[in-house]
mmCIF file of C-alpha atoms in Angstrom:
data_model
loop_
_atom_site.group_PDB
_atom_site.id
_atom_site.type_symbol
_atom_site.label_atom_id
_atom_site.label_comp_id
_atom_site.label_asym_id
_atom_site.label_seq_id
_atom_site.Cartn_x
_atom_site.Cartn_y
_atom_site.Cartn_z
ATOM 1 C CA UNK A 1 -79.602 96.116 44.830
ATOM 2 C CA UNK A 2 -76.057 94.199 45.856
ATOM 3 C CA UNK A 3 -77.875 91.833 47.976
ATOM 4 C CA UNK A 4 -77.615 88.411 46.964
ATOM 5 C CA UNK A 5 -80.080 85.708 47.584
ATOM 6 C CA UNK A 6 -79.354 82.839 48.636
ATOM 7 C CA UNK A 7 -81.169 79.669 46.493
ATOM 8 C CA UNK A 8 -82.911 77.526 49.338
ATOM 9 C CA UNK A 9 -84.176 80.020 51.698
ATOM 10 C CA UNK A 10 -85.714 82.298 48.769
ATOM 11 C CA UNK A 11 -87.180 79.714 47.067
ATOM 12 C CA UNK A 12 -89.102 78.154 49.944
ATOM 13 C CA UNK A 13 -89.623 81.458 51.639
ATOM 14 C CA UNK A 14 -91.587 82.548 48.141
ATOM 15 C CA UNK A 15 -93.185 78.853 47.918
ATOM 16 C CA UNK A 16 -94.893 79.817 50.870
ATOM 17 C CA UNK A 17 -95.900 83.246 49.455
ATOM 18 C CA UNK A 18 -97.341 81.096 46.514
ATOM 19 C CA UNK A 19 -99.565 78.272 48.625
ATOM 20 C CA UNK A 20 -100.875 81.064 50.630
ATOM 21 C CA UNK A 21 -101.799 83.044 47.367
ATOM 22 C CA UNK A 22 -103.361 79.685 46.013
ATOM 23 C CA UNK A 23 -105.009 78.890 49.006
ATOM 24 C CA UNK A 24 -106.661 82.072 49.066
ATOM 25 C CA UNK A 25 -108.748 80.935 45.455
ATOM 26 C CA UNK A 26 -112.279 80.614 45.956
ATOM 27 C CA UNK A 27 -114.798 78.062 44.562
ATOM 28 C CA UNK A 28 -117.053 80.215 43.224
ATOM 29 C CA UNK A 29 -114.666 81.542 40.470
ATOM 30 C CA UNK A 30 -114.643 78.155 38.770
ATOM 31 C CA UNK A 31 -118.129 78.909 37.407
ATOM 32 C CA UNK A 32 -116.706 81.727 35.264
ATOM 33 C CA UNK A 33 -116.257 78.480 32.483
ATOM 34 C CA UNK A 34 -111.763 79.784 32.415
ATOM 35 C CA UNK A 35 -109.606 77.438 30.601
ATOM 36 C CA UNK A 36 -106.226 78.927 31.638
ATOM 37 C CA UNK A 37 -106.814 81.126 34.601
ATOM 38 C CA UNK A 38 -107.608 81.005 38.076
ATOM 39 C CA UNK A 39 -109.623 84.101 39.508
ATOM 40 C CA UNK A 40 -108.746 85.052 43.141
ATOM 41 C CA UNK A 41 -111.800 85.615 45.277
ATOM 42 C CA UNK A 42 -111.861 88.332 46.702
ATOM 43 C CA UNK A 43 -108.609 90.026 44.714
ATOM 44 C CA UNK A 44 -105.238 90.328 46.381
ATOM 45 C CA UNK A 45 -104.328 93.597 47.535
ATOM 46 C CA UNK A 46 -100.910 94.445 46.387
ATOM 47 C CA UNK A 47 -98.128 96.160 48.495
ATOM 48 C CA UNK A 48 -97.355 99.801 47.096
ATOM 49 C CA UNK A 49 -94.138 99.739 45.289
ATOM 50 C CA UNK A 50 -91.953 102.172 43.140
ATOM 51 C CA UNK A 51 -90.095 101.156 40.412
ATOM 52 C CA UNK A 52 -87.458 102.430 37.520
ATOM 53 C CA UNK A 53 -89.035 102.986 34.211
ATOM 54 C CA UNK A 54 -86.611 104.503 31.296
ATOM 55 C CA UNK A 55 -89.417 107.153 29.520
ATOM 56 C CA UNK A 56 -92.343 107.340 33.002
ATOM 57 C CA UNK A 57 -89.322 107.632 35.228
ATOM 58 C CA UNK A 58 -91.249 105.844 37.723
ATOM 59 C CA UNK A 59 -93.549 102.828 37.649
ATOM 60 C CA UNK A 60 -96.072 102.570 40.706
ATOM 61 C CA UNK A 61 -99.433 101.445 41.936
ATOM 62 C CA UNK A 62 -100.539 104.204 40.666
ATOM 63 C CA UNK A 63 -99.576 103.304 37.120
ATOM 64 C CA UNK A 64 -101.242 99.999 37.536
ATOM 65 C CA UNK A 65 -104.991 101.862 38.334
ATOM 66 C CA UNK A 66 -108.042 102.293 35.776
ATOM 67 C CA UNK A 67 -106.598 99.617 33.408
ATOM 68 C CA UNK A 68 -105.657 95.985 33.403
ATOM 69 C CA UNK A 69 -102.572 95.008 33.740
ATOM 70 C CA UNK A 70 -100.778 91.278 32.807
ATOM 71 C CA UNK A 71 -97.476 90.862 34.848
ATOM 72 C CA UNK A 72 -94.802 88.686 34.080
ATOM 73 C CA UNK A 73 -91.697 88.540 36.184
ATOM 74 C CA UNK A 74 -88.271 87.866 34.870
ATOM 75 C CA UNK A 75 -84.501 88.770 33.190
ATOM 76 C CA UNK A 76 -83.209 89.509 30.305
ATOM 77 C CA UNK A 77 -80.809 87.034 30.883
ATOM 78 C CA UNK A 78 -83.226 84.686 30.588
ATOM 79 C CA UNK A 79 -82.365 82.300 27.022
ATOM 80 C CA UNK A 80 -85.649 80.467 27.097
ATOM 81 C CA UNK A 81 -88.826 81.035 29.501
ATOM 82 C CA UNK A 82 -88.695 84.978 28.842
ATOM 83 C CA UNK A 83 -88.354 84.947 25.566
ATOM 84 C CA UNK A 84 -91.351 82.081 24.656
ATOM 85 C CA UNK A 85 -93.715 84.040 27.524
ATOM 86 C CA UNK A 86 -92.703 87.484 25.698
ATOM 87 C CA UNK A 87 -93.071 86.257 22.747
ATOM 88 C CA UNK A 88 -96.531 84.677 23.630
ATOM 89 C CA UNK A 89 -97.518 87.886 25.513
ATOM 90 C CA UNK A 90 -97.412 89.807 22.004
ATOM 91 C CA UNK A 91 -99.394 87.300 19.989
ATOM 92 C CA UNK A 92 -101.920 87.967 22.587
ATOM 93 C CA UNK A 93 -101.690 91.844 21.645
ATOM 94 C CA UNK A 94 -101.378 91.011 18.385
ATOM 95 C CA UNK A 95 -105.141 88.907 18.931
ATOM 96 C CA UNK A 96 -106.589 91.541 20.449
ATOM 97 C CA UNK A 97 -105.345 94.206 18.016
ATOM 98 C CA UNK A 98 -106.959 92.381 15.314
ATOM 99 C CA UNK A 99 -109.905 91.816 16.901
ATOM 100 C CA UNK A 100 -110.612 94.859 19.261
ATOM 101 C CA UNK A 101 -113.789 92.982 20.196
ATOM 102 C CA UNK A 102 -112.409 90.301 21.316
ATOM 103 C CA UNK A 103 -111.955 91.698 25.075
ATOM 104 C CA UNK A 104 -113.567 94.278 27.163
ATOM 105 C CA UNK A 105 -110.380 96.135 27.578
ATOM 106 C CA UNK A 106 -106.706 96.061 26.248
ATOM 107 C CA UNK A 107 -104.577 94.879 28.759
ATOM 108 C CA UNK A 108 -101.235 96.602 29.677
ATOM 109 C CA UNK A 109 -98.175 94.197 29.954
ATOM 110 C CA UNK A 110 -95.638 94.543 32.369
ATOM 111 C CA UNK A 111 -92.345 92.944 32.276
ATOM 112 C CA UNK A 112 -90.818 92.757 35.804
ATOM 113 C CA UNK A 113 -86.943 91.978 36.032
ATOM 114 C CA UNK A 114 -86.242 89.689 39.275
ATOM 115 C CA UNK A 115 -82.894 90.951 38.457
ATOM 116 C CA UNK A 116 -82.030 94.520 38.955
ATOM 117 C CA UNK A 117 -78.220 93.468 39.478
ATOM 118 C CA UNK A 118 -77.876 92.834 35.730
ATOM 119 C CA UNK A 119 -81.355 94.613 34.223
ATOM 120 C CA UNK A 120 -81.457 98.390 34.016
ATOM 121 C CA UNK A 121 -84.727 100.339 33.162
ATOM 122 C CA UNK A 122 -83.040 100.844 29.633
ATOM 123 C CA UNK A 123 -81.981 97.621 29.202
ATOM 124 C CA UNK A 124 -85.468 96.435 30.379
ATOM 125 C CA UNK A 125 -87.407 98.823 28.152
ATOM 126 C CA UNK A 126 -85.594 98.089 25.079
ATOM 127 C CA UNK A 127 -85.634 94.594 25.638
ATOM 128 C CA UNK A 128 -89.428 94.297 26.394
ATOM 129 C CA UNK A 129 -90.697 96.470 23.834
ATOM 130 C CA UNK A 130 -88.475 94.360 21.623
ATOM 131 C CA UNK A 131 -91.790 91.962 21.984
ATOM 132 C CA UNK A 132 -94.398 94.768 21.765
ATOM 133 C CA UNK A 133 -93.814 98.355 21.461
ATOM 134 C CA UNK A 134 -96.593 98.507 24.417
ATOM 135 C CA UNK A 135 -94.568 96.312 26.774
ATOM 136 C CA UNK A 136 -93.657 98.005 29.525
ATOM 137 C CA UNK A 137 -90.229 96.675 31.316
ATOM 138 C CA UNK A 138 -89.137 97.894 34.676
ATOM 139 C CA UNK A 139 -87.704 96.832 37.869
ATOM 140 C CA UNK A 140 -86.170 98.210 41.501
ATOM 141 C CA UNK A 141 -84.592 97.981 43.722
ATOM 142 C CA UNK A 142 -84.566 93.660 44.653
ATOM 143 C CA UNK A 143 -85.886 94.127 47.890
ATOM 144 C CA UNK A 144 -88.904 96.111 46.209
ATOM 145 C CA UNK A 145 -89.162 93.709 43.793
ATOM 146 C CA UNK A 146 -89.204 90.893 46.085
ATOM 147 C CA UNK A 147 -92.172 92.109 47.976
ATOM 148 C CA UNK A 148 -93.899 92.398 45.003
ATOM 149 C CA UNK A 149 -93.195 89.323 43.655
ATOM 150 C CA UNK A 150 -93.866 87.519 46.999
ATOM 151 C CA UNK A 151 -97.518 89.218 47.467
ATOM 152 C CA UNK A 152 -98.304 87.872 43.909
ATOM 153 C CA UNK A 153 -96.758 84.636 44.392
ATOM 154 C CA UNK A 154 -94.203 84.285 42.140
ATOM 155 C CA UNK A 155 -90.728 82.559 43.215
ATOM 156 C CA UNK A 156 -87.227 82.522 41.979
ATOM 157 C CA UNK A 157 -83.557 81.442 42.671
ATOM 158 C CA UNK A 158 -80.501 82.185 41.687
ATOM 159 C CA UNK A 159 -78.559 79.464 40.387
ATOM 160 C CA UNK A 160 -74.600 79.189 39.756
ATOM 161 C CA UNK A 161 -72.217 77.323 37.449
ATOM 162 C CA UNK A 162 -68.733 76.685 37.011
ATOM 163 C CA UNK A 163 -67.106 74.057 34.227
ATOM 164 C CA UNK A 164 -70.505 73.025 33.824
ATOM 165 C CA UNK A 165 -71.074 72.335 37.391
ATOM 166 C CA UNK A 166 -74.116 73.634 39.128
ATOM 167 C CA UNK A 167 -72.819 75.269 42.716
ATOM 168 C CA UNK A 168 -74.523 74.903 45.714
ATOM 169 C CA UNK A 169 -73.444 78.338 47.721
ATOM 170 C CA UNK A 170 -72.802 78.083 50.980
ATOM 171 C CA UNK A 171 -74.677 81.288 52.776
ATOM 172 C CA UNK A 172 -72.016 81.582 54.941
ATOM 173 C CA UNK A 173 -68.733 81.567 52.361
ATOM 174 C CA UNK A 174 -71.357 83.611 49.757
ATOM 175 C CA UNK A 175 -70.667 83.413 46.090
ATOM 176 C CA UNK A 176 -66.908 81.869 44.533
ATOM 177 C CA UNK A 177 -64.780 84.951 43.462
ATOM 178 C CA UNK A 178 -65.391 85.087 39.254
ATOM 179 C CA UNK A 179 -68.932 83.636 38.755
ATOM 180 C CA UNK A 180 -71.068 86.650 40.633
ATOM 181 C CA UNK A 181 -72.292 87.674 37.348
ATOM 182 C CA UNK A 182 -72.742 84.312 35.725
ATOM 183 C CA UNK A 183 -75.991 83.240 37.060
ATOM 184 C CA UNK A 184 -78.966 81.850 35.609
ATOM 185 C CA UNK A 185 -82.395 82.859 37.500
ATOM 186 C CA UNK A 186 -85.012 79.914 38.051
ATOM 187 C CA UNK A 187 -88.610 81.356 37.636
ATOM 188 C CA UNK A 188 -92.372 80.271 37.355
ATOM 189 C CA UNK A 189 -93.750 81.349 34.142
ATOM 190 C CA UNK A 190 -97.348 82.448 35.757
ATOM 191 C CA UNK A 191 -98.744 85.158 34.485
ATOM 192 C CA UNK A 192 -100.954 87.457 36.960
ATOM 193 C CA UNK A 193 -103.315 89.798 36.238
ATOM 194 C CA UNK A 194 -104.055 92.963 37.956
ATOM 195 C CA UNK A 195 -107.372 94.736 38.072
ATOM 196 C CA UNK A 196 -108.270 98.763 37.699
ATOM 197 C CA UNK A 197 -108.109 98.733 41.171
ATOM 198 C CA UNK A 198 -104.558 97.710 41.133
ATOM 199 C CA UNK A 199 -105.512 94.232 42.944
ATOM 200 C CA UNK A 200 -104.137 90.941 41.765
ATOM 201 C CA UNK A 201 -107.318 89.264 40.141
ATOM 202 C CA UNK A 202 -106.086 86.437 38.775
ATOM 203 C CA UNK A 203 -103.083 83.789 37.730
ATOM 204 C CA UNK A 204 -102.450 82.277 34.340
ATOM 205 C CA UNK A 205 -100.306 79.015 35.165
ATOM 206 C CA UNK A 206 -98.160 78.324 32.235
ATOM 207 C CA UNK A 207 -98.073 76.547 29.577
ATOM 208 C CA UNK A 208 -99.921 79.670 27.884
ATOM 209 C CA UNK A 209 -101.996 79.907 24.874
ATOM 210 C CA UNK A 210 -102.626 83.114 23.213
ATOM 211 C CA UNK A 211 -106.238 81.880 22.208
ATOM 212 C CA UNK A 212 -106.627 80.795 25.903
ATOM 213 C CA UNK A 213 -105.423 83.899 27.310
ATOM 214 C CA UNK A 214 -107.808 86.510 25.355
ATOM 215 C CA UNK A 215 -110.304 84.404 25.702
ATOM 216 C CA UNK A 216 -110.196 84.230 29.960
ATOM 217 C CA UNK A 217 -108.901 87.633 30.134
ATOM 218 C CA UNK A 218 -112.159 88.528 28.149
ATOM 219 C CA UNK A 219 -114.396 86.355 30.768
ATOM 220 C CA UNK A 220 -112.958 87.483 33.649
ATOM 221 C CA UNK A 221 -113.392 91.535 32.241
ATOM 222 C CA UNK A 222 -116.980 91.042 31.959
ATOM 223 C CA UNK A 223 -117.277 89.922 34.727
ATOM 224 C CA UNK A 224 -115.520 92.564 36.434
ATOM 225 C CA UNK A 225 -117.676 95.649 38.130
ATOM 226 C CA UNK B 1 -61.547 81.685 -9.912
ATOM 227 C CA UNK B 2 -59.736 80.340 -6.589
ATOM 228 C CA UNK B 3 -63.063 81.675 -5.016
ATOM 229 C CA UNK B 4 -65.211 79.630 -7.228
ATOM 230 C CA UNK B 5 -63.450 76.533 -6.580
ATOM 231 C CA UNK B 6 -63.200 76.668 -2.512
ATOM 232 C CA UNK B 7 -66.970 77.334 -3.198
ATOM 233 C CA UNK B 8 -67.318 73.721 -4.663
ATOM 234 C CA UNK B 9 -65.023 72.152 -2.549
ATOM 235 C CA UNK B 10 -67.140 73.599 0.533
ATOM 236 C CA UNK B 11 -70.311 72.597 -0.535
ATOM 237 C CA UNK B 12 -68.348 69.276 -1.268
ATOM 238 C CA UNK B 13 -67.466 69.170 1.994
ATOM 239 C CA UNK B 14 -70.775 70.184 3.715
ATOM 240 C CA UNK B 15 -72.750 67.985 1.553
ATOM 241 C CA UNK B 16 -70.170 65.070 2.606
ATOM 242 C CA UNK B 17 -70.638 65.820 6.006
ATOM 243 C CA UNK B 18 -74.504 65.442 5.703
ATOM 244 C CA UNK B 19 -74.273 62.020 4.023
ATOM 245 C CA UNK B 20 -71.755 61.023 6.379
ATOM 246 C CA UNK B 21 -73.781 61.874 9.260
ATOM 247 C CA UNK B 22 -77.115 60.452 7.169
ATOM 248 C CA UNK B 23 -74.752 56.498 7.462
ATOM 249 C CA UNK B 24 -74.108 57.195 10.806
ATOM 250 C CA UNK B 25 -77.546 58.142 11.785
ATOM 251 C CA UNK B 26 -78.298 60.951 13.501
ATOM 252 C CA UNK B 27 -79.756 63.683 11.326
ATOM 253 C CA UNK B 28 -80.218 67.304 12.317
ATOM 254 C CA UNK B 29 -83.835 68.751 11.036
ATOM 255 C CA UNK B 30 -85.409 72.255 11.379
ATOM 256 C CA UNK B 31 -82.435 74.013 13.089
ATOM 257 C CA UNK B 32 -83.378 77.595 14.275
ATOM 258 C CA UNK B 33 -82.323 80.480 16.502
ATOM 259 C CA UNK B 34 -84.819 82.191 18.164
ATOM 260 C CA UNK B 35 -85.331 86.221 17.269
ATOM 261 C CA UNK B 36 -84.061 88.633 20.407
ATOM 262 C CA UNK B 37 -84.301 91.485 21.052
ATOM 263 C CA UNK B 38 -80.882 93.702 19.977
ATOM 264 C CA UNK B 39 -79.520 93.462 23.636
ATOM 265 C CA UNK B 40 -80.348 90.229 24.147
ATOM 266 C CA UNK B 41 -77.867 89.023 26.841
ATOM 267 C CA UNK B 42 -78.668 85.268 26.126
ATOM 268 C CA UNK B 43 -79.895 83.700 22.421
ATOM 269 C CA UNK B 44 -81.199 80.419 21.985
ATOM 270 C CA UNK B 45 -81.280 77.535 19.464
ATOM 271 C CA UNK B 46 -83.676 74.692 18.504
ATOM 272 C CA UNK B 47 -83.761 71.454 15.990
ATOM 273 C CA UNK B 48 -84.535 67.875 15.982
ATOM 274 C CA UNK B 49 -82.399 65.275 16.425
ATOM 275 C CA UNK B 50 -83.401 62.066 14.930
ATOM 276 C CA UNK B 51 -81.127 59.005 15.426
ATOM 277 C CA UNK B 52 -81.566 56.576 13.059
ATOM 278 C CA UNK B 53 -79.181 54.123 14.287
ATOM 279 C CA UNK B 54 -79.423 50.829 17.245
ATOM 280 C CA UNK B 55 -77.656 52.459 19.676
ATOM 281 C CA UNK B 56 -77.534 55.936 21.626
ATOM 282 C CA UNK B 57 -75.393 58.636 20.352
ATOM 283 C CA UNK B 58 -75.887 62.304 22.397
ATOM 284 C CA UNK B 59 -75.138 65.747 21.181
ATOM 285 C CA UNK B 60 -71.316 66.133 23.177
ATOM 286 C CA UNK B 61 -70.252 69.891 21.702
ATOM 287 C CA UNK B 62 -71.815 72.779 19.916
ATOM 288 C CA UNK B 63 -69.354 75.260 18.743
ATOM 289 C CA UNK B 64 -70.462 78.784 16.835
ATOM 290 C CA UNK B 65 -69.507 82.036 15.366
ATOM 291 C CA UNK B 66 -67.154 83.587 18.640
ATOM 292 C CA UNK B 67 -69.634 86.933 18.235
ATOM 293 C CA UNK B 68 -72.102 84.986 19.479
ATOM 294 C CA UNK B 69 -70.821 84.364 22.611
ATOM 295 C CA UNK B 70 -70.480 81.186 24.903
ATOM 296 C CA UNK B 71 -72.155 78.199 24.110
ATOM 297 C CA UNK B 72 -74.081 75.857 26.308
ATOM 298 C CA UNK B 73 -76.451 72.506 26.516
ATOM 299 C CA UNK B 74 -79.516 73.451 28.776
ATOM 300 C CA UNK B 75 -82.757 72.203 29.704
ATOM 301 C CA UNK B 76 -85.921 74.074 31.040
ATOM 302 C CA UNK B 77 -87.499 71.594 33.248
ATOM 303 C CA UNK B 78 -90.734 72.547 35.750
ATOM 304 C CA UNK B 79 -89.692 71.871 39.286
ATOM 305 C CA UNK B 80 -91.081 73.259 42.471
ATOM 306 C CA UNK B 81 -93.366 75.244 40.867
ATOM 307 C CA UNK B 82 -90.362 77.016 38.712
ATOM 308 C CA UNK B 83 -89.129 76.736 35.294
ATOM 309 C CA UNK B 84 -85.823 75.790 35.869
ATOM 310 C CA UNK B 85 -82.555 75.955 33.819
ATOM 311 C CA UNK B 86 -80.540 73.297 34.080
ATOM 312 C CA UNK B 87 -76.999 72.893 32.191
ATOM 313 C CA UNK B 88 -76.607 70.189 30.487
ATOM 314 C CA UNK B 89 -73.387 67.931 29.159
ATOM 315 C CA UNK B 90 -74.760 66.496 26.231
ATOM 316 C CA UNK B 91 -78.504 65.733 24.942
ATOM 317 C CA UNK B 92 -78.987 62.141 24.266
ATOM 318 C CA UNK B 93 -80.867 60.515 21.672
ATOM 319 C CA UNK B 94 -82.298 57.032 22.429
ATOM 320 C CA UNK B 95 -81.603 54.483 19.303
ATOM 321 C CA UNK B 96 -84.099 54.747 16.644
ATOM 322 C CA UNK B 97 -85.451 57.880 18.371
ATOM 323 C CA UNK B 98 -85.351 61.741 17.878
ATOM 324 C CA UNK B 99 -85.038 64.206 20.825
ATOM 325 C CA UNK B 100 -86.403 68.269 19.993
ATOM 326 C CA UNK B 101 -84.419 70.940 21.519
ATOM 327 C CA UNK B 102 -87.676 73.245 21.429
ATOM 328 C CA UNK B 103 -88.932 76.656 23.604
ATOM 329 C CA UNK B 104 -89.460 75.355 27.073
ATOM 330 C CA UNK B 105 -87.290 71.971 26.809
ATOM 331 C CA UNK B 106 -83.937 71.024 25.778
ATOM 332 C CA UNK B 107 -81.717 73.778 24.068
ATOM 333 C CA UNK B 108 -78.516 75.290 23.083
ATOM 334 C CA UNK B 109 -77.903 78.882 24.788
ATOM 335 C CA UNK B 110 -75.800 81.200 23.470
ATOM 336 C CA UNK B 111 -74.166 83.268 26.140
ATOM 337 C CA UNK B 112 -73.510 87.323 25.965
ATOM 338 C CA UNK B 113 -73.182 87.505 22.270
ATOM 339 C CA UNK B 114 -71.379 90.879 20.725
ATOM 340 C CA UNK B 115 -73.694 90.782 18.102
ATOM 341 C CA UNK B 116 -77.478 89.522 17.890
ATOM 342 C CA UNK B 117 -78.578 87.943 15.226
ATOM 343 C CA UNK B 118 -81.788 89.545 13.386
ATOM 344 C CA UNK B 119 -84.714 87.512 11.314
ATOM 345 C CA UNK B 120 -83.668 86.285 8.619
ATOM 346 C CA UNK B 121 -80.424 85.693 9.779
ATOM 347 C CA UNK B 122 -78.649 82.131 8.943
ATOM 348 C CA UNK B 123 -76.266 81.218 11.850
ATOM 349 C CA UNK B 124 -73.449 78.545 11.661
ATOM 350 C CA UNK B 125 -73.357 75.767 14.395
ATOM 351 C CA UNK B 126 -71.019 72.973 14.405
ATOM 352 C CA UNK B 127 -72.620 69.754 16.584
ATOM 353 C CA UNK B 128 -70.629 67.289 17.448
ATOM 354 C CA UNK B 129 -71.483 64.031 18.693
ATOM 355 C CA UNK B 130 -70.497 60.770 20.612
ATOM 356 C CA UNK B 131 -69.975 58.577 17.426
ATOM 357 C CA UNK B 132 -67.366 61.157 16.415
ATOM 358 C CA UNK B 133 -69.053 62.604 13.678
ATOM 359 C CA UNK B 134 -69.689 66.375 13.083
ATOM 360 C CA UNK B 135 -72.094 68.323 11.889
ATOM 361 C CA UNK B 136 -72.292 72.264 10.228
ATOM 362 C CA UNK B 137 -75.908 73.300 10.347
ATOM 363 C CA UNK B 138 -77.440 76.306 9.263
ATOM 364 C CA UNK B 139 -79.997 77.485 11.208
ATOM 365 C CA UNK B 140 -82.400 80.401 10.540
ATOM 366 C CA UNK B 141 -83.342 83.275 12.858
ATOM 367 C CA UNK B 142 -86.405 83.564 12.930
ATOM 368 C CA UNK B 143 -89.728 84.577 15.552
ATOM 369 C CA UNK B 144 -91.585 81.638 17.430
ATOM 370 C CA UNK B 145 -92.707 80.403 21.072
ATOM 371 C CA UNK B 146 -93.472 77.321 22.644
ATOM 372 C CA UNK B 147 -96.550 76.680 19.289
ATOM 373 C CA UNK B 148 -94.714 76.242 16.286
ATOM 374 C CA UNK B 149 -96.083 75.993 13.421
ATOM 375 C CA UNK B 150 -94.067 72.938 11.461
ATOM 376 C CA UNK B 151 -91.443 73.114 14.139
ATOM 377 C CA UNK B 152 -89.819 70.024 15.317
ATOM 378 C CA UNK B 153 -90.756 67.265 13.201
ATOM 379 C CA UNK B 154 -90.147 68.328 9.738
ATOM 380 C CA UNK B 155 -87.414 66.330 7.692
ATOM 381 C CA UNK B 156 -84.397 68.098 5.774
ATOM 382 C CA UNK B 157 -84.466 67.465 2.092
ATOM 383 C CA UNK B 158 -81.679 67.177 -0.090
#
């Protein structure tokens, strides 16, 4: 959980992760008429992986099977992107609770913390539920959560400052003495969703739009068999 | 009685401030603080700038409340496939312009505060900016995203 990542080499190791997830997008999906979403074709398998959850204890694969499941990766550290995806996230619970119709299934959302340094399971919980009493917030151990967030596609870097400076860290002299815990994560805002078989089925590149969101996630359910 | 009368001599003095600031041009609109949750390590903050002067004056300083924790000038900015945070020194605003500090753009962060702030909530900021003049803004907590409704563009009205 110590291990620190360095900027350049994580970020361009999990670019790759991200073209090869792209590239892996088939034609054929496009005629599901999605305005938000891309549908992978066939879906992703995703590595097995066991994280911290404050009331399940654990949060697995297996919690991700018979339901759908919207995954967002992030910290709760995080001033701006978390909090406006979050925030988004629940109007698109709040759509659906209105309007129960409106999709085939309700979607379970899970917040993922990039940053188990900072971001306990209780801090995670409290902070995701914050959103939606049904948001579920967890994390691991980093190199758990890195594997995860590489299969899906999703890249981050750490980023330092000091008097307003941004660092660059040299791998070899590591992180300045005073600023270890100062850091501000960069992170793409996609949104993927996994289907009951616990594959990933599809990416929602930000910007989101609730509207959008129930109304692909809807398409792509029906779809589904 | 002595209550009374700092009273009127600080809404003196605020509503000085806004009419100074009004001659000099920039003027603050629709100032907010975004809900978080109650540990929220990090709180944000959002209004328009409007400058309504010929030449460029930038947001230098933002100073607040000491329970709510450090405060910074960042912008989220997509690069490399990544939102990414990027500190900022001050936030211009181009003559006869207005920038928005809004969700996903320019904002002010407030760093590990002892308290956070629920809805409702009206939070003090002083902004201070390259002409020399300051400004005290109140600015409401209160739920949103990236689709406000009214956000941004409204004007104050005094």
């Amino acid at each position: 959980m110590k291990r620190i990542f360095l900027k350049n080499s994580v970020a361009l190791l999990l670019l790759f992760g991200l073209s090869a997830v792209l590239s892996g997008c088939d034609r054929s999906a496009e005629r599901l008429n999605l305005d938000g979403s891309m549908v992978l074709s066939p879906p992703k398998e995703l590595p097995e992986f066991i994280f911290e959850h404050r009331d399940m204890g654990k949060f697995s694969a297996e919690n991700l099977k018979g339901k759908w499941s919207l995954f967002f990766f992030g910290y709760t550290h995080c001033p701006d992107v978390c909090p406006t995806e979050l925030f988004m996230l629940s109007e698109v619970m709040r759509k659906i609770e209105k309007n129960p119709e409106s999709v085939a299934e309700v979607p379970q959302v899970v917040f993922v913390s990039v940053d188990p340094q900072r971001d306990t399971p209780d801090s995670l919980q409290e902070y995701a539920g914050y959103y939606h009493q049904s948001f579920i917030g967890t994390t691991g151990e980093q190199e758990s959560v890195d594997i995860l967030a590489r299969a899906m596609g999703t890249m981050y870097e750490r980023v330092y400052y000091l008097n307003g400076k941004q660092l660059l860290i040299d791998e070899e002299e590591g992180v300045p003495e005073g600023v270890e815990n100062s850091y501000l994560i960069n992170h793409s805002a996609s949104i993927f969703l996994v289907n009951p078989e616990g594959d990933m089925h599809a990416v929602f590149s930000a910007p989101h739009n609730p509207d959008v969101m129930v109304k692909d996630l809807a398409t792509i359910q029906r779809a589904w068999d | 009685m002595n209550m009374n009368i700092s009273r009127v001599l600080s809404t003196l003095f605020l509503l000085a401030t806004v009419f100074s600031v009004r001659a000099e041009g920039v003027m603050v609109s629709d100032p907010w603080v975004r809900a978080a949750p109650p540990n929220a390590p990090a709180l944000a903050a959002f209004m328009s700038l409007e400058n309504h002067s010929g030449s460029e004056v930038a947001l230098i300083g933002v100073t607040a409340a000491a329970e709510l924790g450090r405060v910074e000038m960042h912008r989220t900015k997509m690069a490399d496939g990544m939102m990414k945070m990027i500190q900022q020194k001050n936030i211009p605003v181009a003559p006869h312009s207005s920038t928005v500090l809004k969700p996903g753009s320019w904002h002010i962060m407030m760093i590990g505060p002892a308290k956070v702030p629920t809805v409702g909530d009206q939070i003090h900021l002083t902004l201070s900016f390259s002409d020399g003049s300051e400004q005290m803004v109140m600015a409401e907590v209160r739920r949103g995203g990236m689709m406000m409704k009214g956000g941004g563009h409204q004007m104050m009205h005094h």
